[in-house]
mmCIF file of C-alpha atoms in Angstrom:
data_model
loop_
_atom_site.group_PDB
_atom_site.id
_atom_site.type_symbol
_atom_site.label_atom_id
_atom_site.label_comp_id
_atom_site.label_asym_id
_atom_site.label_seq_id
_atom_site.Cartn_x
_atom_site.Cartn_y
_atom_site.Cartn_z
ATOM 1 C CA MET A 1 -35.393 -64.250 -42.950
ATOM 2 C CA THR A 2 -35.094 -60.845 -44.479
ATOM 3 C CA THR A 3 -33.365 -58.383 -42.129
ATOM 4 C CA VAL A 4 -33.753 -54.573 -42.222
ATOM 5 C CA SER A 5 -30.030 -54.183 -43.406
ATOM 6 C CA SER A 6 -30.549 -56.683 -46.225
ATOM 7 C CA VAL A 7 -33.642 -54.775 -47.419
ATOM 8 C CA THR A 8 -31.809 -51.378 -47.150
ATOM 9 C CA SER A 9 -28.874 -52.805 -48.928
ATOM 10 C CA THR A 10 -31.030 -54.057 -51.791
ATOM 11 C CA ALA A 11 -32.908 -50.780 -52.059
ATOM 12 C CA ALA A 12 -29.470 -48.952 -52.425
ATOM 13 C CA THR A 13 -28.481 -51.356 -55.069
ATOM 14 C CA SER A 14 -31.472 -50.923 -56.908
ATOM 15 C CA THR A 15 -31.281 -47.148 -56.651
ATOM 16 C CA ALA A 16 -27.639 -47.266 -57.834
ATOM 17 C CA THR A 17 -28.631 -49.386 -60.691
ATOM 18 C CA GLN A 18 -31.506 -47.207 -61.769
ATOM 19 C CA SER A 19 -29.172 -44.152 -61.621
ATOM 20 C CA LYS A 20 -26.512 -46.047 -63.678
ATOM 21 C CA GLY A 21 -29.231 -46.752 -66.435
ATOM 22 C CA ALA A 22 -30.330 -43.193 -66.290
ATOM 23 C CA LEU A 23 -26.741 -41.959 -66.902
ATOM 24 C CA THR A 24 -26.110 -44.464 -69.679
ATOM 25 C CA SER A 25 -29.199 -43.115 -71.447
ATOM 26 C CA ASP A 26 -28.338 -39.547 -70.866
ATOM 27 C CA PHE A 27 -24.773 -40.151 -72.372
ATOM 28 C CA GLN A 28 -26.200 -41.866 -75.529
ATOM 29 C CA THR A 29 -28.561 -38.919 -75.978
ATOM 30 C CA PHE A 30 -25.488 -36.673 -75.397
ATOM 31 C CA LEU A 31 -23.634 -38.320 -78.049
ATOM 32 C CA LYS A 32 -26.458 -38.125 -80.518
ATOM 33 C CA MET A 33 -26.673 -34.404 -79.962
ATOM 34 C CA LEU A 34 -22.866 -33.908 -80.362
ATOM 35 C CA THR A 35 -23.040 -35.967 -83.705
ATOM 36 C CA VAL A 36 -25.799 -33.703 -84.948
ATOM 37 C CA GLN A 37 -23.814 -30.495 -83.844
ATOM 38 C CA MET A 38 -20.793 -31.919 -85.882
ATOM 39 C CA GLN A 39 -22.837 -32.601 -88.907
ATOM 40 C CA ASN A 40 -24.468 -29.327 -88.996
ATOM 41 C CA GLN A 41 -21.533 -27.181 -88.210
ATOM 42 C CA ASP A 42 -20.587 -24.337 -90.472
ATOM 43 C CA PRO A 43 -17.725 -25.937 -92.724
ATOM 44 C CA LEU A 44 -16.325 -22.293 -93.009
ATOM 45 C CA ASN A 45 -16.169 -21.836 -89.339
ATOM 46 C CA PRO A 46 -16.065 -25.390 -87.866
ATOM 47 C CA ILE A 47 -16.127 -25.866 -84.206
ATOM 48 C CA GLU A 48 -12.887 -26.266 -82.437
ATOM 49 C CA SER A 49 -11.811 -29.649 -81.197
ATOM 50 C CA SER A 50 -11.135 -28.109 -77.745
ATOM 51 C CA ASP A 51 -14.817 -27.046 -77.762
ATOM 52 C CA TYR A 52 -15.830 -30.662 -78.130
ATOM 53 C CA ALA A 53 -13.407 -31.742 -75.304
ATOM 54 C CA VAL A 54 -14.672 -29.325 -72.973
ATOM 55 C CA GLN A 55 -18.428 -30.501 -73.629
ATOM 56 C CA LEU A 56 -17.196 -34.167 -73.017
ATOM 57 C CA ALA A 57 -15.375 -33.043 -69.726
ATOM 58 C CA THR A 58 -18.573 -31.240 -68.467
ATOM 59 C CA PHE A 59 -20.775 -34.190 -69.199
ATOM 60 C CA SER A 60 -18.106 -36.528 -67.397
ATOM 61 C CA GLY A 61 -18.061 -34.119 -64.364
ATOM 62 C CA VAL A 62 -21.833 -34.244 -63.948
ATOM 63 C CA GLU A 63 -21.905 -37.971 -64.319
ATOM 64 C CA GLN A 64 -19.484 -38.309 -61.589
ATOM 65 C CA GLN A 65 -21.338 -35.904 -59.362
ATOM 66 C CA VAL A 66 -24.609 -37.964 -59.750
ATOM 67 C CA GLN A 67 -22.763 -41.136 -58.951
ATOM 68 C CA THR A 68 -21.313 -39.634 -55.635
ATOM 69 C CA ASN A 69 -24.577 -38.324 -54.692
ATOM 70 C CA THR A 70 -26.305 -41.874 -55.258
ATOM 71 C CA LEU A 71 -23.366 -43.272 -53.069
ATOM 72 C CA LEU A 72 -23.719 -40.870 -50.314
ATOM 73 C CA GLN A 73 -27.572 -41.409 -50.313
ATOM 74 C CA ALA A 74 -26.999 -45.374 -49.917
ATOM 75 C CA LEU A 75 -24.448 -44.722 -47.229
ATOM 76 C CA ALA A 76 -26.809 -42.232 -45.249
ATOM 77 C CA ALA A 77 -29.711 -44.927 -45.606
ATOM 78 C CA GLN A 78 -27.364 -47.648 -44.082
ATOM 79 C CA MET A 79 -26.225 -45.508 -41.247
ATOM 80 C CA GLY A 80 -29.908 -44.533 -40.564
ATOM 81 C CA VAL A 81 -30.606 -48.414 -40.079
ATOM 82 C CA ALA A 82 -27.669 -48.742 -38.001
ATOM 83 C CA GLY A 83 -28.959 -45.970 -35.678
ATOM 84 C CA MET A 84 -32.225 -47.653 -35.546
ATOM 85 C CA ALA A 85 -30.742 -51.048 -34.737
ATOM 86 C CA GLU A 86 -29.062 -49.357 -31.834
ATOM 87 C CA MET A 87 -32.276 -47.630 -30.577
ATOM 88 C CA ALA A 88 -34.128 -51.068 -30.834
ATOM 89 C CA GLY A 89 -32.765 -51.778 -27.363
ATOM 90 C CA TRP A 90 -34.590 -48.664 -26.054
ATOM 91 C CA VAL A 91 -37.942 -50.553 -26.865
ATOM 92 C CA GLY A 92 -39.667 -51.313 -23.627
ATOM 93 C CA MET A 93 -37.776 -48.742 -21.766
ATOM 94 C CA GLU A 94 -39.175 -45.510 -20.365
ATOM 95 C CA ALA A 95 -37.929 -42.375 -21.947
ATOM 96 C CA ARG A 96 -37.942 -38.864 -20.460
ATOM 97 C CA VAL A 97 -39.135 -36.437 -23.089
ATOM 98 C CA ALA A 98 -41.023 -33.335 -23.364
ATOM 99 C CA ALA A 99 -44.225 -34.778 -24.923
ATOM 100 C CA PRO A 100 -47.820 -35.813 -24.183
ATOM 101 C CA ALA A 101 -47.989 -38.870 -21.843
ATOM 102 C CA ARG A 102 -50.664 -41.660 -22.028
ATOM 103 C CA PHE A 103 -52.856 -41.936 -18.862
ATOM 104 C CA ASP A 104 -54.674 -45.099 -18.386
ATOM 105 C CA GLY A 105 -55.368 -45.096 -14.616
ATOM 106 C CA ALA A 106 -51.833 -45.442 -13.412
ATOM 107 C CA PRO A 107 -49.876 -42.633 -12.011
ATOM 108 C CA VAL A 108 -47.479 -40.749 -14.678
ATOM 109 C CA THR A 109 -44.120 -39.640 -13.660
ATOM 110 C CA LEU A 110 -43.263 -36.083 -14.464
ATOM 111 C CA ALA A 111 -39.832 -34.228 -14.238
ATOM 112 C CA PRO A 112 -40.653 -30.536 -13.713
ATOM 113 C CA ASN A 113 -37.734 -28.158 -13.879
ATOM 114 C CA PRO A 114 -38.690 -24.791 -12.278
ATOM 115 C CA ALA A 115 -36.918 -21.594 -13.525
ATOM 116 C CA VAL A 116 -33.881 -20.598 -11.398
ATOM 117 C CA GLY A 117 -35.068 -18.200 -8.867
ATOM 118 C CA ALA A 118 -38.558 -19.448 -8.490
ATOM 119 C CA ASP A 119 -40.200 -19.690 -5.259
ATOM 120 C CA GLN A 120 -43.506 -21.257 -6.351
ATOM 121 C CA ALA A 121 -44.375 -23.720 -9.046
ATOM 122 C CA VAL A 122 -47.782 -24.453 -10.597
ATOM 123 C CA LEU A 123 -48.433 -27.489 -12.557
ATOM 124 C CA VAL A 124 -51.000 -27.098 -15.322
ATOM 125 C CA THR A 125 -52.536 -30.137 -17.222
ATOM 126 C CA TYR A 126 -54.077 -30.230 -20.619
ATOM 127 C CA ASP A 127 -56.055 -32.991 -22.348
ATOM 128 C CA ALA A 128 -55.344 -34.033 -25.925
ATOM 129 C CA SER A 129 -57.744 -31.179 -27.351
ATOM 130 C CA GLY A 130 -55.471 -28.765 -25.630
ATOM 131 C CA ALA A 131 -57.926 -27.542 -22.997
ATOM 132 C CA GLU A 132 -56.778 -26.930 -19.411
ATOM 133 C CA VAL A 133 -58.103 -29.632 -17.110
ATOM 134 C CA THR A 134 -56.288 -29.068 -13.916
ATOM 135 C CA ARG A 135 -53.629 -26.762 -12.175
ATOM 136 C CA GLN A 136 -52.049 -27.444 -8.810
ATOM 137 C CA THR A 137 -49.141 -25.977 -6.899
ATOM 138 C CA ILE A 138 -46.179 -28.227 -6.644
ATOM 139 C CA ALA A 139 -42.708 -27.785 -4.790
ATOM 140 C CA ALA A 140 -40.306 -25.426 -6.599
ATOM 141 C CA SER A 141 -37.864 -28.238 -7.224
ATOM 142 C CA ALA A 142 -36.562 -30.540 -9.904
ATOM 143 C CA GLU A 143 -37.470 -33.675 -8.090
ATOM 144 C CA THR A 144 -39.773 -36.045 -10.047
ATOM 145 C CA LEU A 145 -43.276 -36.634 -8.829
ATOM 146 C CA ASP A 146 -46.127 -38.942 -9.799
ATOM 147 C CA TRP A 147 -49.252 -37.409 -11.409
ATOM 148 C CA ALA A 148 -52.357 -39.370 -10.079
ATOM 149 C CA GLY A 149 -54.560 -38.316 -13.079
ATOM 150 C CA THR A 150 -57.258 -36.641 -10.931
ATOM 151 C CA ASP A 151 -59.149 -33.320 -11.253
ATOM 152 C CA ALA A 152 -59.525 -30.619 -8.718
ATOM 153 C CA ASN A 153 -62.027 -32.633 -6.860
ATOM 154 C CA GLY A 154 -59.980 -35.822 -6.721
ATOM 155 C CA ALA A 155 -62.144 -37.776 -9.323
ATOM 156 C CA PRO A 156 -60.009 -39.897 -11.923
ATOM 157 C CA LEU A 157 -59.682 -38.083 -15.393
ATOM 158 C CA PRO A 158 -60.737 -40.142 -18.463
ATOM 159 C CA ALA A 159 -57.934 -42.172 -20.183
ATOM 160 C CA GLY A 160 -56.074 -40.491 -22.829
ATOM 161 C CA ASN A 161 -53.163 -38.266 -23.631
ATOM 162 C CA TYR A 162 -52.301 -35.446 -21.491
ATOM 163 C CA SER A 163 -49.614 -32.850 -21.522
ATOM 164 C CA PHE A 164 -47.955 -30.514 -18.908
ATOM 165 C CA ARG A 165 -46.642 -27.055 -18.530
ATOM 166 C CA LEU A 166 -44.814 -25.661 -15.391
ATOM 167 C CA GLU A 167 -45.423 -22.125 -14.469
ATOM 168 C CA SER A 168 -42.618 -20.592 -12.431
ATOM 169 C CA TYR A 169 -43.246 -17.676 -10.028
ATOM 170 C CA ASN A 170 -41.002 -15.365 -7.898
ATOM 171 C CA ASN A 171 -42.699 -13.395 -5.252
ATOM 172 C CA GLY A 172 -46.044 -13.794 -7.074
ATOM 173 C CA THR A 173 -44.743 -12.707 -10.563
ATOM 174 C CA LEU A 174 -44.665 -15.278 -13.468
ATOM 175 C CA ILE A 175 -41.082 -15.706 -14.547
ATOM 176 C CA SER A 176 -41.253 -18.694 -16.947
ATOM 177 C CA THR A 177 -43.760 -21.115 -18.579
ATOM 178 C CA ASP A 178 -42.121 -24.410 -19.543
ATOM 179 C CA THR A 179 -43.213 -27.864 -21.014
ATOM 180 C CA VAL A 180 -42.799 -30.712 -18.348
ATOM 181 C CA GLU A 181 -40.826 -33.739 -19.335
ATOM 182 C CA VAL A 182 -42.638 -37.011 -18.711
ATOM 183 C CA TYR A 183 -41.584 -40.600 -18.590
ATOM 184 C CA SER A 184 -43.302 -42.740 -21.373
ATOM 185 C CA ARG A 185 -42.746 -46.169 -22.363
ATOM 186 C CA ILE A 186 -41.070 -46.673 -25.775
ATOM 187 C CA VAL A 187 -43.204 -49.016 -27.880
ATOM 188 C CA GLU A 188 -41.377 -48.901 -31.454
ATOM 189 C CA ALA A 189 -38.250 -47.499 -33.042
ATOM 190 C CA GLN A 190 -38.610 -46.297 -36.768
ATOM 191 C CA GLY A 191 -35.953 -45.350 -39.218
ATOM 192 C CA THR A 192 -36.839 -42.421 -41.189
ATOM 193 C CA GLY A 193 -35.057 -39.748 -43.698
ATOM 194 C CA SER A 194 -34.927 -37.450 -40.622
ATOM 195 C CA GLY A 195 -33.265 -39.951 -38.416
ATOM 196 C CA THR A 196 -34.452 -42.529 -35.764
ATOM 197 C CA MET A 197 -37.951 -41.759 -34.421
ATOM 198 C CA LEU A 198 -39.400 -43.319 -31.196
ATOM 199 C CA VAL A 199 -43.097 -44.107 -30.802
ATOM 200 C CA LEU A 200 -44.481 -43.826 -27.210
ATOM 201 C CA GLU A 201 -47.207 -45.483 -25.634
ATOM 202 C CA GLY A 202 -50.355 -43.447 -26.627
ATOM 203 C CA GLY A 203 -49.058 -42.985 -30.110
ATOM 204 C CA THR A 204 -46.703 -40.061 -29.643
ATOM 205 C CA THR A 205 -43.741 -39.834 -31.977
ATOM 206 C CA VAL A 206 -40.489 -37.973 -30.988
ATOM 207 C CA ALA A 207 -37.048 -37.943 -32.255
ATOM 208 C CA ALA A 208 -34.387 -40.204 -30.408
ATOM 209 C CA SER A 209 -32.376 -36.998 -29.954
ATOM 210 C CA ASP A 210 -35.120 -35.401 -27.993
ATOM 211 C CA VAL A 211 -34.825 -38.035 -25.147
ATOM 212 C CA THR A 212 -32.918 -36.663 -22.151
ATOM 213 C CA ALA A 213 -33.028 -39.840 -19.956
ATOM 214 C CA LEU A 214 -34.033 -43.486 -19.912
ATOM 215 C CA ARG A 215 -34.875 -45.816 -17.173
ATOM 216 C CA GLU A 216 -36.266 -49.435 -16.946
ATOM 217 C CA ALA A 217 -40.208 -49.618 -17.229
ATOM 218 C CA GLY A 218 -41.545 -49.746 -13.642
#
């Protein structure tokens, strides 16, 4: 069975081989140019041997830099796979993150965080198109709450992705509007050039570094 690490190792080896081949080709071209330069130099004013040494040293330095960059890229790829393997244990758990949540009839757990000094908090719900669908006053505390997915009349909202913002007030004055974190089940971990990404139920993708808490799926 082919593993993720073996695939990455193979890809890194292939990249290094290609880079080595390219460098060999470039070096042969460089030698040809250097030979032509020597053949066509002015016999009355020949190029100093030290100048040739400088050119060879410059090419050697570039060659070493390219090889170093190739090794660093391969190392970064392997580290990315290691991080993704670690995050694979998160699949199936619920992540708390500031992202849209999938509603399919079951309550969605929210983690509002009112601004300091707020004496009133209003939860505003938006559908996938960004349209406001409900707003309701909630306790001005950081306690989690279960959003039932109903409109102002108590009728169930259609299944889909919903996002939430919290308006914090003090003495009737709006002092802050913040995205509300939600708990969503992780369905997949993906390794990318930007780091490990997590796919949440409903298709939303977030960076693993954006997750602020984890819990067992209920």
